[in-house]
Amino acid sequence: MNVLNGFELAKQCRAELAEKVKKMPRAPKLAVILAGDDPASAVYVRNKEKAAAEVGIESLVVRLEKTTRDELLRLIGKLNGDDGVDGILVQLPLPAGIDENAVLQAIDPAKDVDGFHPLNLGRLMIGEPAPVACTPKGCMKLIHQARRDLTGLNAVVVGRSVIVGKPMAQLLLRENCTVTTAHSKTRDLAGLCKTADILVAAVGKPRFVQADWVKDGAIVIDVGINRLPDGKLCGDVDFDACAPKCQAITPVPKGVGPMTIAMLLENTVEACEAALTGRNIGDITLEEV
Ligand code: NDP
């Protein structure tokens, strides 16, 4: 069994990005909007700022403890029009009462480094190049650590959120997997999971996926981040019980989480390159940067 070390892979991705950035005519710039006073969001934003600085990406964090939808839309409009800003990220969740979709849709799709804009989600769906949501993009890199060609494999994605489950299913489909998306209304989830050569859990329930749900030799990707009563983090998969059955499995922490941030940096570098060359962000591959 192979434990897929997202911490190390993310470090490698960041080192490669830092090398690319050094060769660029100017530093990429990422604008992050942190609205409200959610302590977890504040920690995520600090981590993103730190990781960006490490690879030479400039970041501009706009902290708005109290704000409104209109103020956010005005701010995004300003950042959209600023040629020095390559990527715009709105840290979720937004304070209660602010329509997240309206805010995310206001971001210029070319600067949508989170890949949540409907245009970019649509491009992913029809197979056109587009910035891809960071967590599923990171999951694909982890899966490829275990296996290059995914053609014909059965993939089950548990969770259908717009930020993880749905784009994840599209990416697996793009690589010729036979994909099933499961959710809270799925019947016989355990039986379904047992058919999966690739099992992705993005549910938000600690140690939800049990050993007898996992096919022998499966690749298991655990997206979940759950805080236990003792303060420790755990995933959606019962790692200790499932690991011996897997060909490869991601741990929590040090699995998908670090890759999510690395992919945000990658998307920002790609957005900058696209801005510098006047091309579509999705047409850029890192090798070209
Ligand atoms: P959401 O709450 O948006 O979605 C959870 C999904 O799980 C829903 O589709 C829901 O189904 C499904 N679900 C809930 N209960 C069950 C059940 N009993 N059986 C089957 N499916 C179920 O969560 P996210 O997608 O945003 O995040 C999922 C997890 O991943 C969380 O722990 C989150 O913290 C973590 N996460 C980690 C990231 C990382 O970088 N590692 C990044 C983003 C998220 P339904 O649609 O029917 O309600």
Short mmCIF file of C-alpha atoms and ligand atoms in Angstrom, two decimals:
data_model
loop_
_atom_site.label_atom_id
_atom_site.label_comp_id
_atom_site.label_asym_id
_atom_site.label_seq_id
_atom_site.Cartn_x
_atom_site.Cartn_y
_atom_site.Cartn_z
CA MET A 1 0.00 0.00 0.00
CA ASN A 2 1.22 3.43 -1.01
CA VAL A 3 0.44 6.45 1.18
CA LEU A 4 0.15 9.38 -1.22
CA ASN A 5 2.07 12.16 0.46
CA GLY A 6 0.30 15.40 -0.53
CA PHE A 7 2.61 17.41 1.68
CA GLU A 8 5.71 16.34 -0.26
CA LEU A 9 4.02 16.53 -3.67
CA ALA A 10 2.78 20.05 -2.88
CA LYS A 11 6.30 21.04 -1.86
CA GLN A 12 7.59 19.76 -5.19
CA CYS A 13 4.84 21.67 -7.08
CA ARG A 14 5.69 24.87 -5.18
CA ALA A 15 9.40 24.48 -5.94
CA GLU A 16 8.64 24.06 -9.66
CA LEU A 17 6.34 27.09 -9.58
CA ALA A 18 8.98 29.19 -7.82
CA GLU A 19 11.42 28.37 -10.63
CA LYS A 20 8.84 29.38 -13.27
CA VAL A 21 7.97 32.60 -11.48
CA LYS A 22 11.65 33.62 -11.37
CA LYS A 23 11.68 33.56 -15.17
CA MET A 24 8.49 35.61 -15.60
CA PRO A 25 8.73 39.28 -16.57
CA ARG A 26 6.77 40.26 -13.45
CA ALA A 27 5.50 38.55 -10.30
CA PRO A 28 1.97 37.11 -10.53
CA LYS A 29 -0.47 38.81 -8.19
CA LEU A 30 -3.30 37.17 -6.27
CA ALA A 31 -6.06 39.20 -4.61
CA VAL A 32 -7.80 37.46 -1.71
CA ILE A 33 -11.01 38.81 -0.21
CA LEU A 34 -11.71 37.76 3.36
CA ALA A 35 -15.17 38.85 4.44
CA GLY A 36 -16.54 38.33 7.94
CA ASP A 37 -14.86 37.04 11.08
CA ASP A 38 -14.72 33.27 10.63
CA PRO A 39 -11.50 32.20 12.43
CA ALA A 40 -10.98 29.13 10.22
CA SER A 41 -11.20 31.31 7.09
CA ALA A 42 -8.64 33.69 8.56
CA VAL A 43 -6.24 30.77 9.05
CA TYR A 44 -6.81 29.49 5.49
CA VAL A 45 -6.12 32.96 4.08
CA ARG A 46 -2.93 33.34 6.11
CA ASN A 47 -1.74 29.96 4.82
CA LYS A 48 -2.48 30.97 1.24
CA GLU A 49 -0.63 34.27 1.70
CA LYS A 50 2.39 32.46 3.12
CA ALA A 51 2.44 29.83 0.37
CA ALA A 52 2.09 32.52 -2.30
CA ALA A 53 5.04 34.48 -0.91
CA GLU A 54 7.14 31.32 -0.86
CA VAL A 55 6.85 30.90 -4.64
CA GLY A 56 7.20 34.60 -5.43
CA ILE A 57 3.50 35.39 -5.96
CA GLU A 58 2.51 38.77 -4.63
CA SER A 59 -0.70 38.74 -2.61
CA LEU A 60 -3.12 41.46 -1.73
CA VAL A 61 -5.47 40.48 1.08
CA VAL A 62 -8.55 42.64 1.53
CA ARG A 63 -10.06 42.02 4.97
CA LEU A 64 -13.63 43.23 5.45
CA GLU A 65 -15.03 42.34 8.84
CA LYS A 66 -18.43 43.80 8.04
CA THR A 67 -19.53 44.06 4.47
CA THR A 68 -22.43 43.84 2.04
CA ARG A 69 -23.03 42.15 -1.28
CA ASP A 70 -22.85 45.52 -3.05
CA GLU A 71 -19.55 46.44 -1.45
CA LEU A 72 -18.10 43.06 -2.47
CA LEU A 73 -19.37 43.47 -6.03
CA ARG A 74 -17.79 46.95 -6.23
CA LEU A 75 -14.48 45.61 -4.91
CA ILE A 76 -14.48 42.70 -7.35
CA GLY A 77 -15.27 45.12 -10.19
CA LYS A 78 -12.25 47.17 -9.21
CA LEU A 79 -9.97 44.11 -9.04
CA ASN A 80 -11.34 42.85 -12.39
CA GLY A 81 -10.26 46.12 -13.97
CA ASP A 82 -6.82 46.16 -12.37
CA ASP A 83 -4.28 44.83 -14.90
CA GLY A 84 -1.81 44.20 -12.10
CA VAL A 85 -4.12 41.60 -10.49
CA ASP A 86 -4.00 38.15 -12.11
CA GLY A 87 -6.17 36.12 -9.78
CA ILE A 88 -9.11 36.89 -7.50
CA LEU A 89 -10.19 34.57 -4.72
CA VAL A 90 -13.15 35.12 -2.43
CA GLN A 91 -12.69 33.05 0.71
CA LEU A 92 -15.83 31.05 1.47
CA PRO A 93 -18.09 30.94 3.37
CA LEU A 94 -19.30 34.51 3.04
CA PRO A 95 -21.16 36.04 5.99
CA ALA A 96 -24.80 34.93 6.29
CA GLY A 97 -27.17 36.77 3.96
CA ILE A 98 -24.65 37.42 1.18
CA ASP A 99 -25.43 35.49 -2.01
CA GLU A 100 -22.23 33.54 -2.73
CA ASN A 101 -23.20 32.74 -6.30
CA ALA A 102 -23.74 36.41 -7.15
CA VAL A 103 -20.34 37.29 -5.70
CA LEU A 104 -18.47 34.42 -7.41
CA GLN A 105 -20.13 35.19 -10.74
CA ALA A 106 -18.87 38.78 -10.57
CA ILE A 107 -15.25 37.62 -10.83
CA ASP A 108 -13.73 37.96 -14.30
CA PRO A 109 -13.53 34.31 -15.51
CA ALA A 110 -9.94 34.96 -16.65
CA LYS A 111 -9.03 35.79 -13.02
CA ASP A 112 -11.10 32.98 -11.50
CA VAL A 113 -8.24 31.05 -9.92
CA ASP A 114 -10.65 29.00 -7.80
CA GLY A 115 -12.43 27.76 -10.94
CA PHE A 116 -15.88 28.32 -9.42
CA HIS A 117 -17.24 30.70 -12.08
CA PRO A 118 -20.14 29.11 -14.02
CA LEU A 119 -18.39 29.83 -17.31
CA ASN A 120 -15.33 27.90 -16.20
CA LEU A 121 -17.40 25.07 -14.74
CA GLY A 122 -19.25 24.94 -18.06
CA ARG A 123 -15.98 24.88 -20.00
CA LEU A 124 -14.84 21.95 -17.89
CA MET A 125 -18.12 20.19 -18.64
CA ILE A 126 -17.79 20.59 -22.42
CA GLY A 127 -14.10 19.74 -22.42
CA GLU A 128 -12.71 23.20 -23.17
CA PRO A 129 -9.62 24.51 -21.42
CA ALA A 130 -10.49 26.35 -18.22
CA PRO A 131 -9.08 27.06 -14.79
CA VAL A 132 -10.00 24.01 -12.72
CA ALA A 133 -11.13 24.06 -9.08
CA CYS A 134 -8.07 23.60 -6.89
CA THR A 135 -9.12 20.65 -4.72
CA PRO A 136 -10.21 18.34 -7.57
CA LYS A 137 -7.16 19.40 -9.59
CA GLY A 138 -4.93 18.46 -6.65
CA CYS A 139 -6.77 15.14 -6.25
CA MET A 140 -6.06 14.28 -9.88
CA LYS A 141 -2.33 14.90 -9.37
CA LEU A 142 -2.41 12.61 -6.33
CA ILE A 143 -4.27 9.90 -8.27
CA HIS A 144 -1.64 10.14 -11.02
CA GLN A 145 1.05 9.48 -8.45
CA ALA A 146 -0.51 6.04 -8.11
CA ARG A 147 -1.51 5.42 -11.73
CA ARG A 148 -0.97 7.25 -15.01
CA ASP A 149 -3.67 5.82 -17.27
CA LEU A 150 -7.13 5.78 -15.70
CA THR A 151 -8.96 4.57 -18.82
CA GLY A 152 -11.86 2.24 -18.10
CA LEU A 153 -11.57 2.39 -14.32
CA ASN A 154 -14.68 2.67 -12.18
CA ALA A 155 -14.60 5.86 -10.14
CA VAL A 156 -17.02 6.74 -7.36
CA VAL A 157 -17.09 10.29 -6.01
CA VAL A 158 -19.00 10.59 -2.74
CA GLY A 159 -20.23 14.20 -2.51
CA ARG A 160 -21.73 16.47 -5.17
CA SER A 161 -20.69 19.96 -4.12
CA VAL A 162 -19.84 22.50 -6.81
CA ILE A 163 -16.39 23.06 -5.34
CA VAL A 164 -15.32 19.42 -5.00
CA GLY A 165 -17.63 16.57 -6.01
CA LYS A 166 -18.98 17.82 -9.34
CA PRO A 167 -15.71 19.07 -10.88
CA MET A 168 -13.96 15.95 -9.53
CA ALA A 169 -16.41 13.72 -11.39
CA GLN A 170 -15.86 15.73 -14.59
CA LEU A 171 -12.09 15.42 -14.34
CA LEU A 172 -12.32 11.65 -13.87
CA LEU A 173 -14.73 11.42 -16.80
CA ARG A 174 -12.28 13.42 -18.92
CA GLU A 175 -9.70 10.70 -18.18
CA ASN A 176 -12.06 7.99 -19.42
CA CYS A 177 -13.18 6.65 -16.06
CA THR A 178 -16.73 5.37 -15.64
CA VAL A 179 -17.90 7.78 -12.99
CA THR A 180 -20.70 7.59 -10.43
CA THR A 181 -21.42 10.54 -8.18
CA ALA A 182 -22.94 9.55 -4.84
CA HIS A 183 -24.67 11.77 -2.29
CA SER A 184 -26.86 11.65 0.79
CA LYS A 185 -29.78 10.08 -1.11
CA THR A 186 -27.70 7.31 -2.75
CA ARG A 187 -28.95 3.79 -2.05
CA ASP A 188 -26.50 1.13 -0.89
CA LEU A 189 -23.56 3.50 -0.72
CA ALA A 190 -21.32 0.81 0.75
CA GLY A 191 -22.07 -1.55 -2.16
CA LEU A 192 -21.47 1.22 -4.69
CA CYS A 193 -18.16 2.24 -3.12
CA LYS A 194 -17.06 -1.38 -3.23
CA THR A 195 -17.20 -1.22 -7.07
CA ALA A 196 -14.73 1.68 -7.17
CA ASP A 197 -11.21 1.36 -8.53
CA ILE A 198 -10.91 5.02 -7.57
CA LEU A 199 -12.89 6.22 -4.56
CA VAL A 200 -13.01 9.92 -3.70
CA ALA A 201 -14.67 10.89 -0.41
CA ALA A 202 -15.80 14.52 -0.09
CA VAL A 203 -18.55 14.31 2.50
CA GLY A 204 -17.49 16.09 5.67
CA LYS A 205 -18.14 13.21 8.09
CA PRO A 206 -15.28 11.82 10.18
CA ARG A 207 -14.16 8.27 9.22
CA PHE A 208 -17.36 7.78 7.24
CA VAL A 209 -15.89 5.37 4.66
CA GLN A 210 -15.37 1.96 6.25
CA ALA A 211 -12.90 -0.79 5.33
CA ASP A 212 -15.62 -3.12 4.03
CA TRP A 213 -16.72 -0.41 1.52
CA VAL A 214 -13.31 -0.46 -0.16
CA LYS A 215 -12.37 -2.74 -3.05
CA ASP A 216 -9.05 -4.53 -2.74
CA GLY A 217 -6.42 -2.56 -4.65
CA ALA A 218 -8.47 0.66 -4.86
CA ILE A 219 -7.01 4.16 -4.99
CA VAL A 220 -8.70 6.13 -2.19
CA ILE A 221 -8.63 9.93 -2.06
CA ASP A 222 -9.84 11.49 1.18
CA VAL A 223 -10.89 15.11 0.73
CA GLY A 224 -12.61 15.47 4.12
CA ILE A 225 -11.23 17.69 6.84
CA ASN A 226 -12.99 17.08 10.14
CA ARG A 227 -12.05 18.37 13.57
CA LEU A 228 -12.48 15.71 16.28
CA PRO A 229 -13.50 16.60 19.86
CA ASP A 230 -9.85 16.17 20.96
CA GLY A 231 -8.84 18.87 18.45
CA LYS A 232 -7.15 16.45 16.02
CA LEU A 233 -7.97 16.45 12.30
CA CYS A 234 -9.30 13.43 10.50
CA GLY A 235 -10.66 12.67 7.06
CA ASP A 236 -13.85 11.11 5.72
CA VAL A 237 -12.13 7.72 5.43
CA ASP A 238 -11.26 5.39 8.28
CA PHE A 239 -7.59 5.48 7.25
CA ASP A 240 -6.18 2.80 9.58
CA ALA A 241 -8.83 0.27 8.66
CA CYS A 242 -8.93 1.03 4.92
CA ALA A 243 -5.23 1.55 4.16
CA PRO A 244 -4.18 -2.13 4.14
CA LYS A 245 -6.73 -2.83 1.37
CA CYS A 246 -5.70 0.03 -0.90
CA GLN A 247 -3.23 0.28 -3.72
CA ALA A 248 -2.84 3.90 -2.66
CA ILE A 249 -4.54 6.21 -0.17
CA THR A 250 -4.20 9.83 0.94
CA PRO A 251 -3.80 10.62 4.65
CA VAL A 252 -5.43 13.49 6.54
CA PRO A 253 -3.65 15.76 7.28
CA LYS A 254 -0.86 15.94 4.66
CA GLY A 255 -2.96 14.59 1.82
CA VAL A 256 -5.35 16.63 -0.32
CA GLY A 257 -5.15 19.83 1.81
CA PRO A 258 -1.63 20.95 0.84
CA MET A 259 -2.33 20.12 -2.81
CA THR A 260 -5.36 22.45 -2.81
CA ILE A 261 -3.13 25.40 -1.93
CA ALA A 262 -0.44 24.36 -4.42
CA MET A 263 -3.07 24.23 -7.18
CA LEU A 264 -4.28 27.72 -6.26
CA LEU A 265 -0.72 28.94 -6.78
CA GLU A 266 -0.51 27.04 -10.07
CA ASN A 267 -3.77 28.57 -11.28
CA THR A 268 -2.49 32.04 -10.34
CA VAL A 269 0.76 31.54 -12.27
CA GLU A 270 -1.23 30.28 -15.26
CA ALA A 271 -3.60 33.27 -15.05
CA CYS A 272 -0.62 35.64 -15.02
CA GLU A 273 0.94 33.94 -18.02
CA ALA A 274 -2.39 34.12 -19.84
CA ALA A 275 -2.65 37.85 -19.03
CA LEU A 276 0.90 38.46 -20.25
CA THR A 277 0.35 36.61 -23.51
CA GLY A 278 -3.28 37.53 -24.08
CA ARG A 279 -4.33 33.89 -24.18
CA ASN A 280 -7.10 31.97 -22.45
CA ILE A 281 -5.99 30.85 -18.96
CA GLY A 282 -6.90 27.24 -19.69
CA ASP A 283 -4.72 27.12 -22.82
CA ILE A 284 -1.59 27.64 -20.77
CA THR A 285 0.35 24.66 -19.55
CA LEU A 286 2.95 25.10 -16.88
CA GLU A 287 5.66 23.81 -19.17
CA GLU A 288 5.10 26.90 -21.33
CA VAL A 289 5.38 29.39 -18.50
P1 NDP B 1 -20.55 19.90 1.17
O1 NDP B 1 -21.13 19.91 2.54
O2 NDP B 1 -20.83 21.02 0.25
O3 NDP B 1 -20.97 18.54 0.45
C1 NDP B 1 -20.99 17.33 1.13
C2 NDP B 1 -21.54 16.28 0.20
O4 NDP B 1 -21.57 15.06 0.93
C3 NDP B 1 -22.96 16.55 -0.28
O5 NDP B 1 -23.05 16.33 -1.68
C4 NDP B 1 -23.80 15.57 0.51
O6 NDP B 1 -24.93 15.06 -0.21
C5 NDP B 1 -22.82 14.44 0.72
N1 NDP B 1 -23.22 13.66 1.90
C6 NDP B 1 -23.53 14.11 3.13
N2 NDP B 1 -23.91 13.08 3.91
C7 NDP B 1 -23.82 11.97 3.15
C8 NDP B 1 -24.11 10.60 3.40
N3 NDP B 1 -24.54 10.15 4.57
N4 NDP B 1 -23.93 9.73 2.39
C9 NDP B 1 -23.49 10.15 1.16
N5 NDP B 1 -23.22 11.43 0.88
C10 NDP B 1 -23.39 12.34 1.87
O7 NDP B 1 -18.98 19.71 1.41
P2 NDP B 1 -17.71 20.06 0.47
O8 NDP B 1 -17.79 19.33 -0.80
O9 NDP B 1 -17.48 21.51 0.48
O10 NDP B 1 -16.56 19.42 1.39
C11 NDP B 1 -16.55 18.05 1.73
C12 NDP B 1 -15.44 17.79 2.73
O11 NDP B 1 -14.20 18.14 2.13
C13 NDP B 1 -15.50 18.64 4.00
O12 NDP B 1 -14.96 17.88 5.07
C14 NDP B 1 -14.59 19.81 3.72
O13 NDP B 1 -14.04 20.36 4.89
C15 NDP B 1 -13.53 19.13 2.92
N6 NDP B 1 -12.81 20.00 2.00
C16 NDP B 1 -11.46 19.84 1.97
C17 NDP B 1 -10.71 20.57 1.11
C18 NDP B 1 -9.24 20.32 1.09
O14 NDP B 1 -8.51 21.14 0.58
N7 NDP B 1 -8.78 19.18 1.59
C19 NDP B 1 -11.29 21.60 0.24
C20 NDP B 1 -12.73 21.63 0.28
C21 NDP B 1 -13.44 20.85 1.15
P3 NDP B 1 -26.21 15.99 -0.60
O15 NDP B 1 -25.74 16.80 -1.78
O16 NDP B 1 -27.26 15.00 -0.94
O17 NDP B 1 -26.50 16.82 0.61
#
